């Protein structure tokens, strides 16, 4: 099977990074559990929202993301049995290309460059499975769409779901 795996919110914890940066810079104590069903910028006062939107344009943002728990182990196993591709709409933030490539080298060295798609629109992807946290990517996909749970998508109920990488292992290994 050809399996596409998104980066942010699926293997890299961008949502928590937004929270950590905001809490540090604004002296706040917001927790992810308070943000369910919302983008993180929707959880802060309007005057602070632009600051959050700019996080992803900062140097180092994507390089310093923490792993989503279990993603390394399960992806390594999956990539032994299937044709696994990382698929990230990285072109939205051009400076992220290098950082994402370096990040993958560090944490997912078993996924070679030939299996890394840093792209624009994901509608062009043709394969069997797409694991992603965004409806806009999962909806047009022709194969099996699996929504990976992130604070912002907890209220969406139109897709098959994986809450954790253990769920992915249970489904696909
Ligand atoms: Mg994502």
PDB file of C-alpha atoms and ligand atoms in Angstrom:
ATOM      1  CA  UNK A   1       0.000   0.000   0.000  1.00  0.00           C
ATOM      2  CA  UNK A   2       0.992   3.604  -0.598  1.00  0.00           C
ATOM      3  CA  UNK A   3       0.540   5.523   2.657  1.00  0.00           C
ATOM      4  CA  UNK A   4       0.897   9.312   2.966  1.00  0.00           C
ATOM      5  CA  UNK A   5       1.629  10.754   6.406  1.00  0.00           C
ATOM      6  CA  UNK A   6       1.313  14.453   7.229  1.00  0.00           C
ATOM      7  CA  UNK A   7       3.905  16.171   9.455  1.00  0.00           C
ATOM      8  CA  UNK A   8       2.413  18.953  11.603  1.00  0.00           C
ATOM      9  CA  UNK A   9      -0.035  17.581  14.192  1.00  0.00           C
ATOM     10  CA  UNK A  10       0.619  14.000  13.057  1.00  0.00           C
ATOM     11  CA  UNK A  11       4.313  13.336  13.675  1.00  0.00           C
ATOM     12  CA  UNK A  12       5.407  16.856  14.787  1.00  0.00           C
ATOM     13  CA  UNK A  13       3.630  18.655  17.630  1.00  0.00           C
ATOM     14  CA  UNK A  14       3.119  22.110  16.155  1.00  0.00           C
ATOM     15  CA  UNK A  15       0.017  22.855  18.233  1.00  0.00           C
ATOM     16  CA  UNK A  16       1.904  22.425  21.514  1.00  0.00           C
ATOM     17  CA  UNK A  17       4.743  24.544  20.136  1.00  0.00           C
ATOM     18  CA  UNK A  18       2.311  27.417  19.541  1.00  0.00           C
ATOM     19  CA  UNK A  19       1.076  27.074  23.121  1.00  0.00           C
ATOM     20  CA  UNK A  20       4.583  26.925  24.587  1.00  0.00           C
ATOM     21  CA  UNK A  21       5.800  29.995  22.686  1.00  0.00           C
ATOM     22  CA  UNK A  22       2.682  31.986  23.549  1.00  0.00           C
ATOM     23  CA  UNK A  23       2.702  31.039  27.228  1.00  0.00           C
ATOM     24  CA  UNK A  24       6.352  31.993  27.533  1.00  0.00           C
ATOM     25  CA  UNK A  25       6.094  35.312  25.727  1.00  0.00           C
ATOM     26  CA  UNK A  26       2.794  36.447  27.217  1.00  0.00           C
ATOM     27  CA  UNK A  27       3.170  34.930  30.688  1.00  0.00           C
ATOM     28  CA  UNK A  28       0.083  32.793  30.120  1.00  0.00           C
ATOM     29  CA  UNK A  29      -0.783  29.255  31.249  1.00  0.00           C
ATOM     30  CA  UNK A  30      -3.012  27.948  28.499  1.00  0.00           C
ATOM     31  CA  UNK A  31      -3.266  24.154  28.186  1.00  0.00           C
ATOM     32  CA  UNK A  32      -4.223  22.191  25.091  1.00  0.00           C
ATOM     33  CA  UNK A  33      -7.301  20.765  26.851  1.00  0.00           C
ATOM     34  CA  UNK A  34      -8.761  24.284  26.931  1.00  0.00           C
ATOM     35  CA  UNK A  35      -8.497  24.653  23.160  1.00  0.00           C
ATOM     36  CA  UNK A  36     -10.570  21.730  21.914  1.00  0.00           C
ATOM     37  CA  UNK A  37     -12.307  22.462  18.632  1.00  0.00           C
ATOM     38  CA  UNK A  38     -10.300  25.622  18.020  1.00  0.00           C
ATOM     39  CA  UNK A  39      -7.173  26.754  16.249  1.00  0.00           C
ATOM     40  CA  UNK A  40      -4.764  27.969  18.905  1.00  0.00           C
ATOM     41  CA  UNK A  41      -4.973  31.602  17.771  1.00  0.00           C
ATOM     42  CA  UNK A  42      -8.711  31.442  18.531  1.00  0.00           C
ATOM     43  CA  UNK A  43      -7.903  30.707  22.189  1.00  0.00           C
ATOM     44  CA  UNK A  44      -6.138  34.015  22.895  1.00  0.00           C
ATOM     45  CA  UNK A  45      -7.257  37.668  23.047  1.00  0.00           C
ATOM     46  CA  UNK A  46      -7.691  39.269  19.636  1.00  0.00           C
ATOM     47  CA  UNK A  47      -4.765  41.634  20.212  1.00  0.00           C
ATOM     48  CA  UNK A  48      -2.411  38.629  20.481  1.00  0.00           C
ATOM     49  CA  UNK A  49      -3.654  36.644  17.508  1.00  0.00           C
ATOM     50  CA  UNK A  50      -1.338  38.106  14.885  1.00  0.00           C
ATOM     51  CA  UNK A  51       1.663  37.217  17.008  1.00  0.00           C
ATOM     52  CA  UNK A  52       0.598  33.555  16.915  1.00  0.00           C
ATOM     53  CA  UNK A  53      -0.007  33.599  13.174  1.00  0.00           C
ATOM     54  CA  UNK A  54       3.607  34.689  12.766  1.00  0.00           C
ATOM     55  CA  UNK A  55       5.099  31.779  14.774  1.00  0.00           C
ATOM     56  CA  UNK A  56       5.310  29.599  11.674  1.00  0.00           C
ATOM     57  CA  UNK A  57       7.375  32.236   9.863  1.00  0.00           C
ATOM     58  CA  UNK A  58      10.045  32.316  12.558  1.00  0.00           C
ATOM     59  CA  UNK A  59      13.374  30.651  11.956  1.00  0.00           C
ATOM     60  CA  UNK A  60      13.610  27.512  14.055  1.00  0.00           C
ATOM     61  CA  UNK A  61       9.881  26.959  14.571  1.00  0.00           C
ATOM     62  CA  UNK A  62       9.729  23.761  12.511  1.00  0.00           C
ATOM     63  CA  UNK A  63      13.210  22.622  13.447  1.00  0.00           C
ATOM     64  CA  UNK A  64      12.393  22.589  17.149  1.00  0.00           C
ATOM     65  CA  UNK A  65       9.078  20.732  17.055  1.00  0.00           C
ATOM     66  CA  UNK A  66       8.677  17.828  19.433  1.00  0.00           C
ATOM     67  CA  UNK A  67       7.636  14.389  18.265  1.00  0.00           C
ATOM     68  CA  UNK A  68       4.096  13.124  18.517  1.00  0.00           C
ATOM     69  CA  UNK A  69       4.370  10.157  20.859  1.00  0.00           C
ATOM     70  CA  UNK A  70       4.806   6.793  19.181  1.00  0.00           C
ATOM     71  CA  UNK A  71       5.233   8.180  15.674  1.00  0.00           C
ATOM     72  CA  UNK A  72       8.838   7.010  15.225  1.00  0.00           C
ATOM     73  CA  UNK A  73       8.295   3.419  16.287  1.00  0.00           C
ATOM     74  CA  UNK A  74       5.073   2.877  14.366  1.00  0.00           C
ATOM     75  CA  UNK A  75       6.250   4.632  11.206  1.00  0.00           C
ATOM     76  CA  UNK A  76       9.449   2.615  11.155  1.00  0.00           C
ATOM     77  CA  UNK A  77       7.427  -0.579  11.352  1.00  0.00           C
ATOM     78  CA  UNK A  78       4.916   0.664   8.775  1.00  0.00           C
ATOM     79  CA  UNK A  79       7.653   1.646   6.347  1.00  0.00           C
ATOM     80  CA  UNK A  80       9.026  -1.909   6.439  1.00  0.00           C
ATOM     81  CA  UNK A  81       5.709  -3.277   5.228  1.00  0.00           C
ATOM     82  CA  UNK A  82       4.358  -0.487   3.033  1.00  0.00           C
ATOM     83  CA  UNK A  83       5.406   2.353   0.750  1.00  0.00           C
ATOM     84  CA  UNK A  84       5.285   5.216   3.253  1.00  0.00           C
ATOM     85  CA  UNK A  85       5.589   8.854   2.162  1.00  0.00           C
ATOM     86  CA  UNK A  86       5.750  11.936   4.326  1.00  0.00           C
ATOM     87  CA  UNK A  87       3.499  14.586   2.754  1.00  0.00           C
ATOM     88  CA  UNK A  88       3.616  18.123   4.139  1.00  0.00           C
ATOM     89  CA  UNK A  89       2.215  21.315   2.593  1.00  0.00           C
ATOM     90  CA  UNK A  90       5.502  22.982   3.442  1.00  0.00           C
ATOM     91  CA  UNK A  91       5.431  25.508   0.598  1.00  0.00           C
ATOM     92  CA  UNK A  92       3.120  27.688   2.672  1.00  0.00           C
ATOM     93  CA  UNK A  93       6.222  28.529   4.715  1.00  0.00           C
ATOM     94  CA  UNK A  94       9.214  28.406   2.347  1.00  0.00           C
ATOM     95  CA  UNK A  95      11.773  28.706   5.157  1.00  0.00           C
ATOM     96  CA  UNK A  96      10.350  25.494   6.620  1.00  0.00           C
ATOM     97  CA  UNK A  97      11.650  23.327   3.763  1.00  0.00           C
ATOM     98  CA  UNK A  98      15.182  23.057   5.085  1.00  0.00           C
ATOM     99  CA  UNK A  99      14.001  22.760   8.683  1.00  0.00           C
ATOM    100  CA  UNK A 100      11.544  20.000   7.854  1.00  0.00           C
ATOM    101  CA  UNK A 101      14.140  18.111   5.855  1.00  0.00           C
ATOM    102  CA  UNK A 102      16.653  18.387   8.720  1.00  0.00           C
ATOM    103  CA  UNK A 103      13.983  17.401  11.248  1.00  0.00           C
ATOM    104  CA  UNK A 104      13.137  14.293   9.233  1.00  0.00           C
ATOM    105  CA  UNK A 105      16.836  13.427   8.981  1.00  0.00           C
ATOM    106  CA  UNK A 106      17.064  13.618  12.763  1.00  0.00           C
ATOM    107  CA  UNK A 107      13.931  11.738  13.772  1.00  0.00           C
ATOM    108  CA  UNK A 108      12.920   9.689  10.711  1.00  0.00           C
ATOM    109  CA  UNK A 109      16.202   8.737   8.998  1.00  0.00           C
ATOM    110  CA  UNK A 110      14.573   5.511   7.803  1.00  0.00           C
ATOM    111  CA  UNK A 111      12.369   7.547   5.460  1.00  0.00           C
ATOM    112  CA  UNK A 112      14.639   8.472   2.524  1.00  0.00           C
ATOM    113  CA  UNK A 113      14.381  11.729   0.565  1.00  0.00           C
ATOM    114  CA  UNK A 114      12.614   9.884  -2.262  1.00  0.00           C
ATOM    115  CA  UNK A 115       9.717   9.297   0.152  1.00  0.00           C
ATOM    116  CA  UNK A 116       9.423  12.902   1.353  1.00  0.00           C
ATOM    117  CA  UNK A 117       6.919  15.132  -0.434  1.00  0.00           C
ATOM    118  CA  UNK A 118       7.186  18.759   0.671  1.00  0.00           C
ATOM    119  CA  UNK A 119       4.419  20.213  -1.430  1.00  0.00           C
ATOM    120  CA  UNK A 120       1.635  22.725  -1.950  1.00  0.00           C
ATOM    121  CA  UNK A 121      -1.826  21.353  -2.534  1.00  0.00           C
ATOM    122  CA  UNK A 122      -2.234  17.741  -1.373  1.00  0.00           C
ATOM    123  CA  UNK A 123      -5.103  17.122  -3.781  1.00  0.00           C
ATOM    124  CA  UNK A 124      -2.598  15.689  -6.254  1.00  0.00           C
ATOM    125  CA  UNK A 125      -1.716  12.773  -3.962  1.00  0.00           C
ATOM    126  CA  UNK A 126      -2.846   9.400  -5.302  1.00  0.00           C
ATOM    127  CA  UNK A 127      -2.495   6.405  -3.050  1.00  0.00           C
ATOM    128  CA  UNK A 128      -4.223   4.086  -0.628  1.00  0.00           C
ATOM    129  CA  UNK A 129      -4.159   5.898   2.727  1.00  0.00           C
ATOM    130  CA  UNK A 130      -3.726   9.494   3.896  1.00  0.00           C
ATOM    131  CA  UNK A 131      -3.154  10.223   7.590  1.00  0.00           C
ATOM    132  CA  UNK A 132      -3.695  13.938   8.233  1.00  0.00           C
ATOM    133  CA  UNK A 133      -5.266  16.291  10.775  1.00  0.00           C
ATOM    134  CA  UNK A 134      -7.016  18.584   8.276  1.00  0.00           C
ATOM    135  CA  UNK A 135     -10.406  18.024   6.642  1.00  0.00           C
ATOM    136  CA  UNK A 136      -9.352  20.072   3.621  1.00  0.00           C
ATOM    137  CA  UNK A 137      -6.663  17.466   2.863  1.00  0.00           C
ATOM    138  CA  UNK A 138      -8.661  14.376   3.806  1.00  0.00           C
ATOM    139  CA  UNK A 139     -11.847  15.271   1.907  1.00  0.00           C
ATOM    140  CA  UNK A 140     -10.492  15.234  -1.655  1.00  0.00           C
ATOM    141  CA  UNK A 141      -8.332  12.140  -1.118  1.00  0.00           C
ATOM    142  CA  UNK A 142      -9.534   9.179  -3.197  1.00  0.00           C
ATOM    143  CA  UNK A 143      -8.313   6.458  -0.840  1.00  0.00           C
ATOM    144  CA  UNK A 144      -8.838   5.790   2.849  1.00  0.00           C
ATOM    145  CA  UNK A 145      -8.694   9.050   4.831  1.00  0.00           C
ATOM    146  CA  UNK A 146      -7.696   8.800   8.486  1.00  0.00           C
ATOM    147  CA  UNK A 147      -8.004  11.896  10.658  1.00  0.00           C
ATOM    148  CA  UNK A 148      -5.284  12.119  13.297  1.00  0.00           C
ATOM    149  CA  UNK A 149      -6.634  13.782  16.416  1.00  0.00           C
ATOM    150  CA  UNK A 150      -5.361  17.260  17.246  1.00  0.00           C
ATOM    151  CA  UNK A 151      -6.934  19.805  19.628  1.00  0.00           C
ATOM    152  CA  UNK A 152      -8.306  21.803  16.685  1.00  0.00           C
ATOM    153  CA  UNK A 153     -10.201  18.892  15.041  1.00  0.00           C
ATOM    154  CA  UNK A 154     -11.842  17.166  18.018  1.00  0.00           C
ATOM    155  CA  UNK A 155     -15.343  18.237  16.910  1.00  0.00           C
ATOM    156  CA  UNK A 156     -15.053  16.807  13.377  1.00  0.00           C
ATOM    157  CA  UNK A 157     -16.805  13.465  13.035  1.00  0.00           C
ATOM    158  CA  UNK A 158     -16.844  12.797   9.307  1.00  0.00           C
ATOM    159  CA  UNK A 159     -13.656  10.716   9.071  1.00  0.00           C
ATOM    160  CA  UNK A 160     -12.218   7.508  10.378  1.00  0.00           C
ATOM    161  CA  UNK A 161     -10.070   8.538  13.320  1.00  0.00           C
ATOM    162  CA  UNK A 162      -6.785   7.742  14.989  1.00  0.00           C
ATOM    163  CA  UNK A 163      -6.287   9.391  18.385  1.00  0.00           C
ATOM    164  CA  UNK A 164      -2.749   8.068  18.800  1.00  0.00           C
ATOM    165  CA  UNK A 165      -0.029   6.237  16.916  1.00  0.00           C
ATOM    166  CA  UNK A 166      -1.069   3.122  18.788  1.00  0.00           C
ATOM    167  CA  UNK A 167      -4.430   3.464  17.005  1.00  0.00           C
ATOM    168  CA  UNK A 168      -2.552   3.611  13.673  1.00  0.00           C
ATOM    169  CA  UNK A 169      -0.592   0.510  14.625  1.00  0.00           C
ATOM    170  CA  UNK A 170      -3.811  -1.311  15.516  1.00  0.00           C
ATOM    171  CA  UNK A 171      -5.363  -0.377  12.181  1.00  0.00           C
ATOM    172  CA  UNK A 172      -2.465  -0.845   9.806  1.00  0.00           C
ATOM    173  CA  UNK A 173       0.131  -3.201  11.271  1.00  0.00           C
TER     174      UNK A 173
HETATM  175 MG1  LIG B   1      -1.062  18.745   9.631  1.00  0.00          MG
END
